[in-house]
Coordinates of C-alpha atoms and ligand atoms in Angstrom, one line a residue:
X1 CA 0.0 0.0 0.0
X2 CA 1.3 3.4 -0.9
X3 CA 0.9 6.2 1.7
X4 CA 2.5 9.6 2.2
X5 CA 3.3 10.6 5.7
X6 CA 0.3 12.2 7.4
X7 CA 2.5 14.0 9.8
X8 CA 4.2 15.8 6.9
X9 CA 2.9 19.3 6.3
X10 CA 2.2 20.0 2.6
X11 CA -0.2 21.6 0.3
X12 CA -0.6 18.6 -2.0
X13 CA -4.1 18.1 -3.5
X14 CA -5.8 14.9 -2.4
X15 CA -7.7 12.5 -4.5
X16 CA -6.2 13.5 -7.9
X17 CA -4.8 11.2 -10.4
X18 CA -1.0 11.4 -10.7
X19 CA 1.4 10.2 -13.3
X20 CA 3.9 7.6 -12.0
X21 CA 7.5 7.3 -12.9
X22 CA 9.7 4.4 -11.9
X23 CA 13.4 4.5 -11.6
X24 CA 15.9 2.3 -9.8
X25 CA 17.5 5.0 -7.8
X26 CA 16.1 8.4 -7.0
X27 CA 18.3 11.2 -5.6
X28 CA 16.5 14.2 -4.0
X29 CA 18.8 17.2 -4.3
X30 CA 21.5 18.1 -6.7
X31 CA 24.1 19.3 -4.3
X32 CA 27.6 17.9 -3.8
X33 CA 26.5 14.8 -1.9
X34 CA 23.6 13.9 -4.3
X35 CA 25.6 14.4 -7.4
X36 CA 28.7 12.5 -6.1
X37 CA 26.4 9.7 -5.2
X38 CA 24.8 9.7 -8.7
X39 CA 28.1 9.8 -10.5
X40 CA 29.8 7.1 -8.5
X41 CA 26.7 4.8 -8.5
X42 CA 26.5 5.1 -12.3
X43 CA 30.1 4.2 -12.7
X44 CA 29.8 1.2 -10.4
X45 CA 26.6 0.0 -12.2
X46 CA 28.3 0.4 -15.6
X47 CA 31.4 -1.5 -14.5
X48 CA 29.2 -4.3 -13.2
X49 CA 27.0 -4.2 -16.4
X50 CA 24.0 -3.5 -14.3
X51 CA 21.4 -1.5 -16.3
X52 CA 19.9 0.8 -13.7
X53 CA 18.2 4.2 -14.1
X54 CA 19.3 7.0 -11.8
X55 CA 17.3 10.2 -11.5
X56 CA 18.2 13.4 -9.6
X57 CA 15.5 15.9 -8.7
X58 CA 16.4 19.4 -7.7
X59 CA 13.9 22.0 -6.4
X60 CA 15.8 25.1 -7.7
X61 CA 15.0 26.5 -11.1
X62 CA 18.6 25.6 -12.2
X63 CA 21.1 23.3 -10.5
X64 CA 23.3 25.4 -8.2
X65 CA 20.8 28.2 -7.5
X66 CA 20.1 26.9 -3.9
X67 CA 23.8 26.1 -3.1
X68 CA 25.5 28.3 -0.6
X69 CA 28.8 27.8 1.1
X70 CA 31.8 29.9 2.3
X71 CA 33.6 27.9 0.7
X72 CA 37.1 26.5 1.3
X73 CA 37.3 22.9 0.1
X74 CA 39.5 20.2 1.5
X75 CA 40.2 18.4 -1.8
X76 CA 40.1 14.9 -0.2
X77 CA 36.5 14.0 -1.2
X78 CA 36.9 15.5 -4.7
X79 CA 40.1 13.6 -5.2
X80 CA 38.3 10.3 -4.5
X81 CA 35.4 11.2 -6.8
X82 CA 37.7 12.3 -9.7
X83 CA 41.4 11.7 -9.1
X84 CA 42.0 14.0 -12.1
X85 CA 39.6 16.7 -10.9
X86 CA 41.9 19.6 -11.8
X87 CA 42.8 18.3 -15.3
X88 CA 39.1 17.7 -15.9
X89 CA 38.4 21.4 -15.3
X90 CA 36.8 21.4 -11.8
X91 CA 36.4 25.2 -11.3
X92 CA 38.5 26.6 -8.4
X93 CA 38.8 30.2 -7.4
X94 CA 42.3 29.9 -5.9
X95 CA 44.5 27.6 -3.9
X96 CA 44.8 28.9 -0.4
X97 CA 48.0 31.0 -0.2
X98 CA 47.8 32.2 3.4
X99 CA 45.5 32.0 6.4
X100 CA 45.1 33.8 9.7
X101 CA 42.7 34.5 12.5
X102 CA 41.7 38.1 13.3
X103 CA 40.4 38.6 16.8
X104 CA 38.0 41.6 16.7
X105 CA 38.1 43.6 19.9
X106 CA 36.1 46.5 21.3
X107 CA 36.9 50.1 20.4
X108 CA 37.6 49.1 16.8
X109 CA 40.8 47.3 17.6
X110 CA 41.8 43.9 16.3
X111 CA 44.7 41.5 16.7
X112 CA 46.0 39.2 14.0
X113 CA 47.1 35.6 14.8
X114 CA 49.3 33.7 12.3
X115 CA 51.2 30.5 12.1
X116 CA 51.2 28.3 15.2
X117 CA 48.9 30.8 17.0
X118 CA 46.0 29.9 14.6
X119 CA 44.0 26.9 16.0
X120 CA 45.0 23.8 14.0
X121 CA 41.4 23.3 12.8
X122 CA 41.6 26.6 11.0
X123 CA 44.8 25.8 9.1
X124 CA 44.0 25.8 5.4
X125 CA 47.2 25.1 3.5
X126 CA 46.5 22.5 0.8
X127 CA 42.9 23.6 0.5
X128 CA 41.1 25.5 -2.3
X129 CA 38.8 28.5 -2.3
X130 CA 35.8 27.6 -4.5
X131 CA 32.4 28.9 -5.6
X132 CA 30.3 25.9 -4.6
X133 CA 27.7 27.0 -7.2
X134 CA 30.3 26.7 -9.9
X135 CA 31.6 23.3 -8.6
X136 CA 28.0 21.9 -8.4
X137 CA 27.3 23.1 -12.0
X138 CA 30.4 21.3 -13.1
X139 CA 29.4 18.1 -11.2
X140 CA 26.0 18.2 -12.9
X141 CA 27.7 18.4 -16.3
X142 CA 29.8 15.4 -15.4
X143 CA 26.7 13.5 -14.2
X144 CA 24.9 14.2 -17.5
X145 CA 27.9 13.1 -19.5
X146 CA 27.5 9.6 -17.9
X147 CA 23.8 9.5 -18.9
X148 CA 22.3 10.5 -15.5
X149 CA 19.0 12.4 -15.7
X150 CA 19.0 15.6 -13.7
X151 CA 15.7 17.4 -13.5
X152 CA 15.8 21.0 -12.0
X153 CA 12.6 22.7 -11.0
X154 CA 11.1 19.6 -9.4
X155 CA 10.5 20.0 -5.7
X156 CA 9.9 16.8 -3.8
X157 CA 6.9 17.5 -1.5
X158 CA 6.2 14.2 0.3
X159 CA 7.8 10.8 0.9
X160 CA 5.9 7.8 -0.3
X161 CA 5.9 4.8 2.0
X162 CA 4.8 1.2 1.9
X163 CA 4.4 0.7 5.6
X164 CA 7.8 2.0 6.8
X165 CA 9.6 1.3 3.6
X166 CA 10.4 4.3 1.5
X167 CA 9.3 3.8 -2.1
X168 CA 9.9 7.2 -3.6
X169 CA 8.6 10.8 -3.4
X170 CA 5.7 12.9 -4.7
X171 CA 6.7 16.1 -6.4
X172 CA 5.0 19.4 -5.6
X173 CA 1.7 20.2 -7.3
X174 CA 1.8 23.4 -9.4
X175 CA -1.0 25.8 -9.9
X176 CA -2.7 26.0 -6.5
X177 CA -3.8 29.4 -5.5
X178 CA -3.0 31.3 -2.3
X179 CA -6.4 30.2 -0.9
X180 CA -5.8 26.5 -1.8
X181 CA -8.0 26.4 -4.9
X182 CA -6.8 24.7 -8.1
X183 CA -6.0 27.3 -10.8
X184 CA -6.4 26.8 -14.5
X185 CA -2.7 26.0 -14.6
X186 CA -3.1 23.2 -12.0
X187 CA -0.6 20.3 -12.6
X188 CA -0.6 17.5 -10.1
X189 CA 2.9 16.4 -8.9
X190 CA 4.2 13.0 -10.0
X191 CA 4.7 9.9 -7.9
X192 CA 8.4 9.0 -8.6
X193 CA 9.0 5.5 -7.3
X194 CA 12.4 3.9 -6.8
X195 CA 14.0 0.8 -5.2
X196 CA 16.3 3.2 -3.3
X197 CA 15.7 6.9 -2.5
X198 CA 18.6 9.0 -1.5
X199 CA 17.8 12.1 0.6
X200 CA 20.4 14.8 -0.3
X201 CA 18.2 17.8 0.3
X202 CA 20.9 19.8 2.2
X203 CA 20.6 21.3 5.7
X204 CA 17.4 20.6 7.5
X205 CA 15.9 18.8 4.5
X206 CA 12.1 19.0 4.9
X207 CA 11.6 15.4 3.8
X208 CA 14.5 14.1 5.7
X209 CA 13.1 15.8 8.8
X210 CA 9.8 14.0 8.5
X211 CA 11.5 10.7 7.8
X212 CA 13.8 11.0 10.8
X213 CA 10.9 11.9 13.0
X214 CA 8.6 9.1 11.7
X215 CA 11.2 6.3 11.9
X216 CA 12.9 7.6 15.1
X217 CA 16.3 7.9 13.3
X218 CA 17.7 10.8 15.3
X219 CA 19.5 10.9 18.6
X220 CA 17.5 11.8 21.7
X221 CA 20.7 12.8 23.6
X222 CA 22.1 14.8 20.8
X223 CA 19.5 16.5 18.7
X224 CA 20.9 18.2 15.6
X225 CA 21.9 21.8 16.3
X226 CA 22.6 24.5 13.7
X227 CA 24.2 27.8 13.0
X228 CA 22.9 30.4 10.5
X229 CA 25.5 31.8 8.1
X230 CA 24.9 35.1 6.3
X231 CA 27.0 35.8 3.2
X232 CA 27.8 38.4 0.6
X233 CA 30.0 38.4 -2.5
X234 CA 31.7 41.8 -3.1
X235 CA 33.5 43.2 -6.0
X236 CA 36.7 45.1 -4.9
X237 CA 39.1 47.6 -6.5
X238 CA 41.5 45.6 -8.6
X239 CA 44.7 46.2 -6.6
X240 CA 43.1 45.1 -3.2
X241 CA 41.4 42.2 -4.8
X242 CA 44.7 40.9 -6.2
X243 CA 46.3 41.3 -2.8
X244 CA 43.5 39.3 -1.1
X245 CA 43.2 36.5 -3.7
X246 CA 43.8 33.1 -2.1
X247 CA 43.8 34.6 1.4
X248 CA 41.7 33.0 4.1
X249 CA 40.9 35.2 7.1
X250 CA 38.7 33.9 9.9
X251 CA 37.5 36.2 12.6
X252 CA 36.6 35.7 16.3
X253 CA 35.3 38.1 18.9
X254 CA 33.1 41.1 18.0
X255 CA 30.2 41.5 17.6
X256 CA 29.6 38.3 19.7
X257 CA 30.1 38.4 23.4
X258 CA 31.1 35.4 25.6
X259 CA 27.7 33.7 25.2
X260 CA 27.6 33.3 21.4
X261 CA 29.2 30.7 19.3
X262 CA 30.3 31.9 15.9
X263 CA 32.6 34.0 13.8
X264 CA 33.3 35.5 10.4
X265 CA 35.2 34.7 7.2
X266 CA 36.8 36.7 4.4
X267 CA 38.0 34.7 1.4
X268 CA 39.8 36.2 -1.6
X269 CA 38.2 34.9 -4.9
X270 CA 39.1 35.3 -8.5
X271 CA 37.8 38.1 -10.8
X272 CA 38.2 40.9 -8.2
X273 CA 35.6 39.3 -5.9
X274 CA 35.6 38.7 -2.1
X275 CA 33.4 36.2 -0.2
X276 CA 32.5 37.5 3.3
X277 CA 30.2 36.0 5.9
X278 CA 29.3 35.6 9.5
X279 CA 27.8 32.5 11.1
X280 CA 26.2 32.3 14.6
X281 CA 25.0 29.2 16.5
X282 CA 21.2 29.1 16.9
X283 CA 21.7 28.0 20.5
X284 CA 22.4 31.6 21.2
X285 CA 20.0 32.4 24.1
X286 CA 19.0 35.9 23.1
X287 CA 15.4 36.2 22.0
X288 CA 16.4 39.0 19.6
X289 CA 19.1 37.0 17.9
X290 CA 19.4 38.4 14.4
X291 CA 22.1 36.8 12.2
X292 CA 21.8 39.5 9.6
X293 CA 22.2 42.3 12.2
X294 CA 25.3 40.6 13.6
X295 CA 26.6 40.3 10.1
X296 CA 26.1 44.1 9.5
X297 CA 27.8 44.9 12.9
X298 CA 30.7 42.6 12.0
X299 CA 31.1 44.4 8.6
X300 CA 31.2 47.7 10.4
X301 CA 34.1 46.7 12.6
X302 CA 37.2 48.5 11.2
X303 CA 39.0 45.1 11.0
X304 CA 36.5 44.0 8.4
X305 CA 35.4 47.4 6.9
X306 CA 39.0 48.0 5.7
X307 CA 38.7 45.2 3.2
X308 CA 35.4 46.5 1.7
X309 CA 36.5 50.1 1.2
X310 CA 35.7 51.2 -2.4
X311 CA 33.9 47.9 -3.2
X312 CA 30.3 47.0 -3.9
X313 CA 28.0 44.1 -3.1
X314 CA 27.1 41.6 -5.8
X315 CA 25.2 38.9 -4.1
X316 CA 23.6 38.0 -0.8
X317 CA 22.4 34.7 0.8
X318 CA 21.8 32.8 4.0
X319 CA 21.8 29.2 5.0
X320 CA 21.8 27.1 8.1
X321 CA 24.7 24.7 8.8
X322 CA 24.3 21.4 10.9
X323 CA 26.7 21.9 13.8
X324 CA 25.9 18.9 16.0
X325 CA 28.7 16.6 14.7
X326 CA 29.1 12.8 15.0
X327 CA 26.7 12.2 17.9
X328 CA 23.9 14.2 16.3
X329 CA 23.9 12.3 13.0
X330 CA 20.8 10.3 12.4
X331 CA 20.8 6.6 11.4
X332 CA 22.0 6.8 7.8
X333 CA 19.7 4.3 6.1
X334 CA 16.6 2.2 6.3
X335 CA 14.3 0.1 4.1
X336 CA 14.7 1.7 0.6
X337 CA 16.6 4.8 1.6
X338 CA 19.9 6.5 2.5
X339 CA 20.5 10.0 3.9
X340 CA 23.6 11.9 2.7
X341 CA 25.4 15.2 3.1
X342 CA 24.1 18.1 5.3
X343 CA 20.8 16.3 5.6
X344 CA 22.7 13.7 7.6
X345 CA 24.9 16.2 9.4
X346 CA 28.1 15.5 7.5
X347 CA 29.9 18.7 8.6
X348 CA 33.0 19.4 10.7
X349 CA 32.1 22.5 12.6
X350 CA 35.5 22.9 14.1
X351 CA 37.0 23.2 10.6
X352 CA 34.0 25.0 9.2
X353 CA 34.0 22.5 6.4
X354 CA 31.5 20.1 4.9
X355 CA 32.0 19.9 1.1
X356 CA 34.6 17.1 1.3
X357 CA 32.4 15.2 3.8
X358 CA 29.3 15.7 1.7
X359 CA 31.2 14.3 -1.4
X360 CA 32.5 11.3 0.7
X361 CA 29.0 10.5 2.1
X362 CA 27.7 10.4 -1.5
X363 CA 30.5 8.0 -2.5
X364 CA 29.9 5.7 0.5
X365 CA 26.2 5.6 -0.1
X366 CA 26.8 4.8 -3.8
X367 CA 29.0 1.8 -2.9
X368 CA 26.4 0.4 -0.6
X369 CA 23.6 1.0 -3.0
X370 CA 25.5 -0.6 -5.9
X371 CA 26.0 -3.7 -3.8
X372 CA 22.4 -3.8 -2.7
X373 CA 21.2 -3.4 -6.3
X374 CA 23.5 -6.2 -7.5
X375 CA 21.9 -8.5 -4.8
X376 CA 18.4 -7.3 -5.6
X377 CA 18.0 -6.5 -1.9
X378 CA 17.5 -2.9 -0.9
X379 CA 16.3 -3.6 2.7
X380 CA 17.6 -1.7 5.7
X381 CA 19.9 -4.6 6.4
X382 CA 21.5 -4.6 2.9
X383 CA 21.8 -0.8 2.9
X384 CA 23.4 -0.8 6.4
X385 CA 26.6 -1.4 4.5
X386 CA 26.6 2.4 4.1
X387 CA 27.0 2.8 7.9
X388 CA 29.6 0.1 8.0
X389 CA 31.6 1.8 5.2
X390 CA 31.3 5.2 7.0
X391 CA 32.4 3.8 10.3
X392 CA 35.6 2.5 8.6
X393 CA 36.3 5.6 6.6
X394 CA 38.5 8.7 7.1
X395 CA 35.2 10.7 7.3
X396 CA 34.3 9.0 10.6
X397 CA 37.8 9.4 11.9
X398 CA 37.7 13.1 11.2
X399 CA 34.3 13.6 12.8
X400 CA 35.2 11.4 15.8
X401 CA 38.2 13.8 16.6
X402 CA 35.7 16.7 17.0
X403 CA 32.7 14.7 18.4
X404 CA 32.3 16.9 21.4
X405 CA 33.4 20.2 19.8
X406 CA 30.2 22.2 19.4
X407 CA 28.4 20.9 22.6
X408 CA 31.4 22.1 24.6
X409 CA 30.3 25.7 24.0
X410 CA 26.8 25.3 25.4
X411 CA 28.2 26.6 28.7
X412 CA 29.7 29.7 27.1
X413 CA 32.9 30.6 25.3
X414 CA 35.3 30.3 28.2
X415 CA 34.3 26.9 29.4
X416 CA 34.1 25.8 25.7
X417 CA 37.6 26.9 25.0
X418 CA 38.9 25.1 28.0
X419 CA 37.2 21.9 27.0
X420 CA 38.4 22.1 23.4
X421 CA 41.9 22.4 24.7
X422 CA 41.5 19.1 26.6
X423 CA 39.8 17.6 23.5
X424 CA 42.9 18.4 21.5
X425 CA 45.0 16.4 24.0
X426 CA 42.5 13.5 24.3
X427 CA 41.7 12.7 20.7
X428 CA 38.4 14.6 20.8
X429 CA 37.1 13.3 24.2
X430 CA 37.5 16.4 26.3
X431 CA 36.3 16.6 29.9
X432 CA 33.3 14.4 29.2
X433 CA 33.1 11.2 27.1
X434 CA 29.8 12.2 25.4
X435 CA 28.6 15.7 25.8
X436 CA 24.8 15.9 25.3
X437 CA 23.3 18.4 23.0
X438 CA 20.3 20.7 23.3
X439 CA 17.6 21.6 20.9
X440 CA 18.3 25.1 19.6
X441 CA 14.6 26.0 20.0
X442 CA 14.8 25.3 23.7
X443 CA 17.8 27.6 24.5
X444 CA 16.0 30.9 24.0
X445 CA 15.6 33.1 27.1
X446 CA 12.7 35.5 27.8
X447 CA 12.8 38.7 25.7
X448 CA 13.0 40.8 28.9
X449 CA 16.6 39.4 29.2
X450 CA 17.6 40.4 25.7
X451 CA 20.8 42.3 25.3
X452 CA 21.5 42.3 21.6
X453 CA 21.2 45.6 19.7
X454 CA 20.3 46.5 16.1
X455 CA 22.8 48.2 13.8
X456 CA 22.5 51.5 11.9
X457 CA 22.5 51.0 8.1
X458 CA 24.4 53.3 5.7
X459 CA 23.0 51.8 2.5
X460 CA 26.5 51.5 1.1
X461 CA 28.3 48.7 3.0
X462 CA 25.6 48.1 5.6
X463 CA 22.3 47.2 3.9
X464 CA 19.0 46.4 5.6
X465 CA 17.5 43.0 5.1
X466 CA 15.2 43.9 2.3
X467 CA 18.0 45.5 0.2
X468 CA 20.1 42.3 0.8
X469 CA 17.2 40.1 -0.2
X470 CA 17.2 41.8 -3.5
X471 CA 20.7 40.7 -4.0
X472 CA 19.7 37.0 -3.3
X473 CA 17.6 37.0 -6.4
X474 CA 14.8 35.2 -4.5
X475 CA 11.6 34.9 -6.5
X476 CA 8.5 32.8 -5.9
X477 CA 5.1 32.4 -7.7
X478 CA 3.1 34.9 -5.6
X479 CA -0.3 33.2 -6.0
X480 CA 0.4 30.0 -4.1
X481 CA -0.1 28.9 -0.5
X482 CA 2.6 30.1 1.8
X483 CA 5.4 27.5 2.2
X484 CA 5.9 28.8 5.7
X485 CA 3.1 27.0 7.7
X486 CA 2.3 28.3 11.2
X487 CA 0.6 25.4 12.8
X488 CA -0.7 27.2 15.8
X489 CA -1.1 31.0 15.1
X490 CA -2.7 31.5 18.5
X491 CA 0.5 30.8 20.3
X492 CA 2.2 33.5 18.3
X493 CA -0.1 36.3 19.5
X494 CA -0.4 35.1 23.1
X495 CA 2.5 33.2 24.7
X496 CA 5.2 34.0 22.1
X497 CA 4.5 37.8 22.1
X498 CA 4.5 37.8 26.0
X499 CA 7.5 35.6 26.5
X500 CA 9.8 35.9 23.6
X501 CA 8.6 39.0 21.7
X502 CA 8.1 37.0 18.5
X503 CA 11.7 36.2 17.6
X504 CA 10.8 35.2 14.0
X505 CA 10.9 38.9 13.2
X506 CA 14.6 39.0 14.3
X507 CA 16.1 35.6 13.3
X508 CA 14.8 35.4 9.7
X509 CA 17.6 36.9 7.5
X510 CA 15.1 37.8 4.8
X511 CA 12.5 39.9 6.5
X512 CA 9.8 37.3 5.9
X513 CA 8.0 37.7 9.3
X514 CA 6.6 41.1 9.8
X515 CA 5.0 42.1 13.1
X516 CA 3.4 45.5 13.7
X517 CA 5.6 47.7 15.8
X518 CA 2.8 49.5 17.6
X519 CA 0.0 48.3 19.7
X520 CA -0.7 44.7 20.8
X521 CA 0.1 42.4 17.8
X522 CA -2.9 40.6 16.3
X523 CA -0.9 38.4 13.9
X524 CA 2.1 38.0 11.8
X525 CA 2.4 39.0 8.1
X526 CA 4.4 36.4 6.2
X527 CA 6.2 37.7 3.1
X528 CA 6.9 34.2 1.8
X529 CA 8.2 35.3 -1.5
X530 CA 11.3 36.9 0.2
X531 CA 12.3 33.5 1.7
X532 CA 15.9 32.4 0.9
X533 CA 15.2 28.8 2.1
X534 CA 17.7 29.0 4.9
X535 CA 15.4 27.0 7.3
X536 CA 16.3 29.1 10.4
X537 CA 12.6 29.6 11.3
X538 CA 11.9 25.8 11.1
X539 CA 14.8 25.3 13.6
X540 CA 14.8 28.3 16.0
X541 CA 11.1 29.0 16.7
X542 CA 10.8 28.4 20.4
X543 CA 7.4 26.8 20.1
X544 CA 8.2 24.8 17.0
X545 CA 5.0 26.0 15.3
X546 CA 6.7 27.1 12.0
X547 CA 7.1 24.3 9.4
X548 CA 9.1 25.0 6.3
X549 CA 7.7 23.0 3.3
X550 CA 8.7 23.2 -0.3
X551 CA 7.1 25.9 -2.5
X552 CA 6.3 25.2 -6.1
X553 CA 9.4 23.9 -7.9
X554 CA 11.7 26.6 -9.3
X555 CA 11.0 29.2 -6.5
X556 CA 13.6 30.5 -4.2
X557 CA 17.0 32.3 -4.4
X558 CA 19.4 32.4 -7.3
X559 CA 22.8 32.0 -5.7
X560 CA 24.7 32.4 -9.0
X561 CA 28.5 32.2 -8.4
X562 CA 28.0 32.1 -4.6
Ligands
LIG1 FE1 14.9 31.4 6.3 FE2 12.5 30.9 7.3 FE3 13.2 33.4 6.7 FE4 12.8 31.5 4.8 S1 11.3 32.3 6.2 S2 14.5 33.0 4.9 S3 13.6 29.7 5.7 S4 14.1 32.1 8.3

């Protein structure tokens, strides 16, 4: 019997006839993990003379539009996918030529740490500065050369189950009006069925979230925790851009105090461009936590502002990052499915790196799936080879060395730094063998205790959210139901207003949630078309009444060259 998950929130029409498509392996998401999985699986099937169809679905209008990363790539994963990756033309911005850590202090001062003073996890020699957009576009071309079908503009809206076995996904209906009526343009989504479905949706994937909840795949002791990164690409005067190309500057300190976990980055790209960004942990306790405001304050610190002088912004974006590490990873597979990349928490938060781990997770899943297909057995037992391969891999070894890293900072920066020092001497153990995690949504303090302030904007280097959203290129069909579902609006205007002051108006980096500034609020206005798909609201809302679901395929940001 085919069912979709009743617990999943979606706007799919019920009782309509749907086209059905059958493939052997369906990959949901054309990011680095999904495409690496598709490419390696196809090569393995071809080598074993197994005729198998592989389909990759991507919700963005074009592959790469929803991809956002710093990004400095450790080449290890790419090297395994394509030993000749450079000769093949994998686009890189620059090899890293120098790295340092700038500690931003009060009063506009800063102090630069270099060489052995930089924490080992932030050493980047041998790594490459990339545009993940460009790399993913290149991976898509490589996949298509092998005969893999990649369909952009198809958003997977629901998981299809036979009991608890995953048998595919249903794509998002198109042509439903704001009020939920079928328009003249109505087109029902397809049921795409597969022997194996690979969830490669990226951070806080909406289908992976429902799957993890339904099958109890997550860790109760260490729920996944996240940070929100806000990024801009700048064009700089030629001389300064040339001087910064290949340089990796990380920052610590301002504007965060001792309670917040996070920091900034400045990476020198090619073509006179600079990647800058700031990331903050969503376990920050302040009810007015505003990642965009912190980013603006960070840009205004003279230690950062000096790099932007005479330049102009080209692009803006925001995205969450899974910080929880090894202990927060869900079970990686089950009957008929695997979870890869950010959706499964493949990220080393101490190194601020995930691309190499995402690629590796795709490779490991591909090996397990190829073996399962050859045996005609895609049960949880057969696919558990994926976990076995991961446990024996360098990816596990790397994540094991930082298994307690992020959790150590829950007690504040000072305690965290002390524990991390002990972790470095004890192979990642630290002061406690397994530090438990906390749900980000449960860390928020009452609004009366808020200390964070808002920045002043100068409309030159310091833009407000709406101006920045323009630079994200985000567009959605306006006449469709909101893809931000508030499941209990009463809580918003009663308890949330009283206790937390409606934090959604602060933490969303795209000004989607608008609350009246005068009088007692009677409800939130949701500007869904601004949404940049970062998922912060789905994670950080203290009552967990905001559900992010996929909008019509093709909607969302256009992170070209990000
Ligand atoms: Fe991010 Fe949610 Fe705002 Fe969209 S509405 S930009 S997912 S916080």
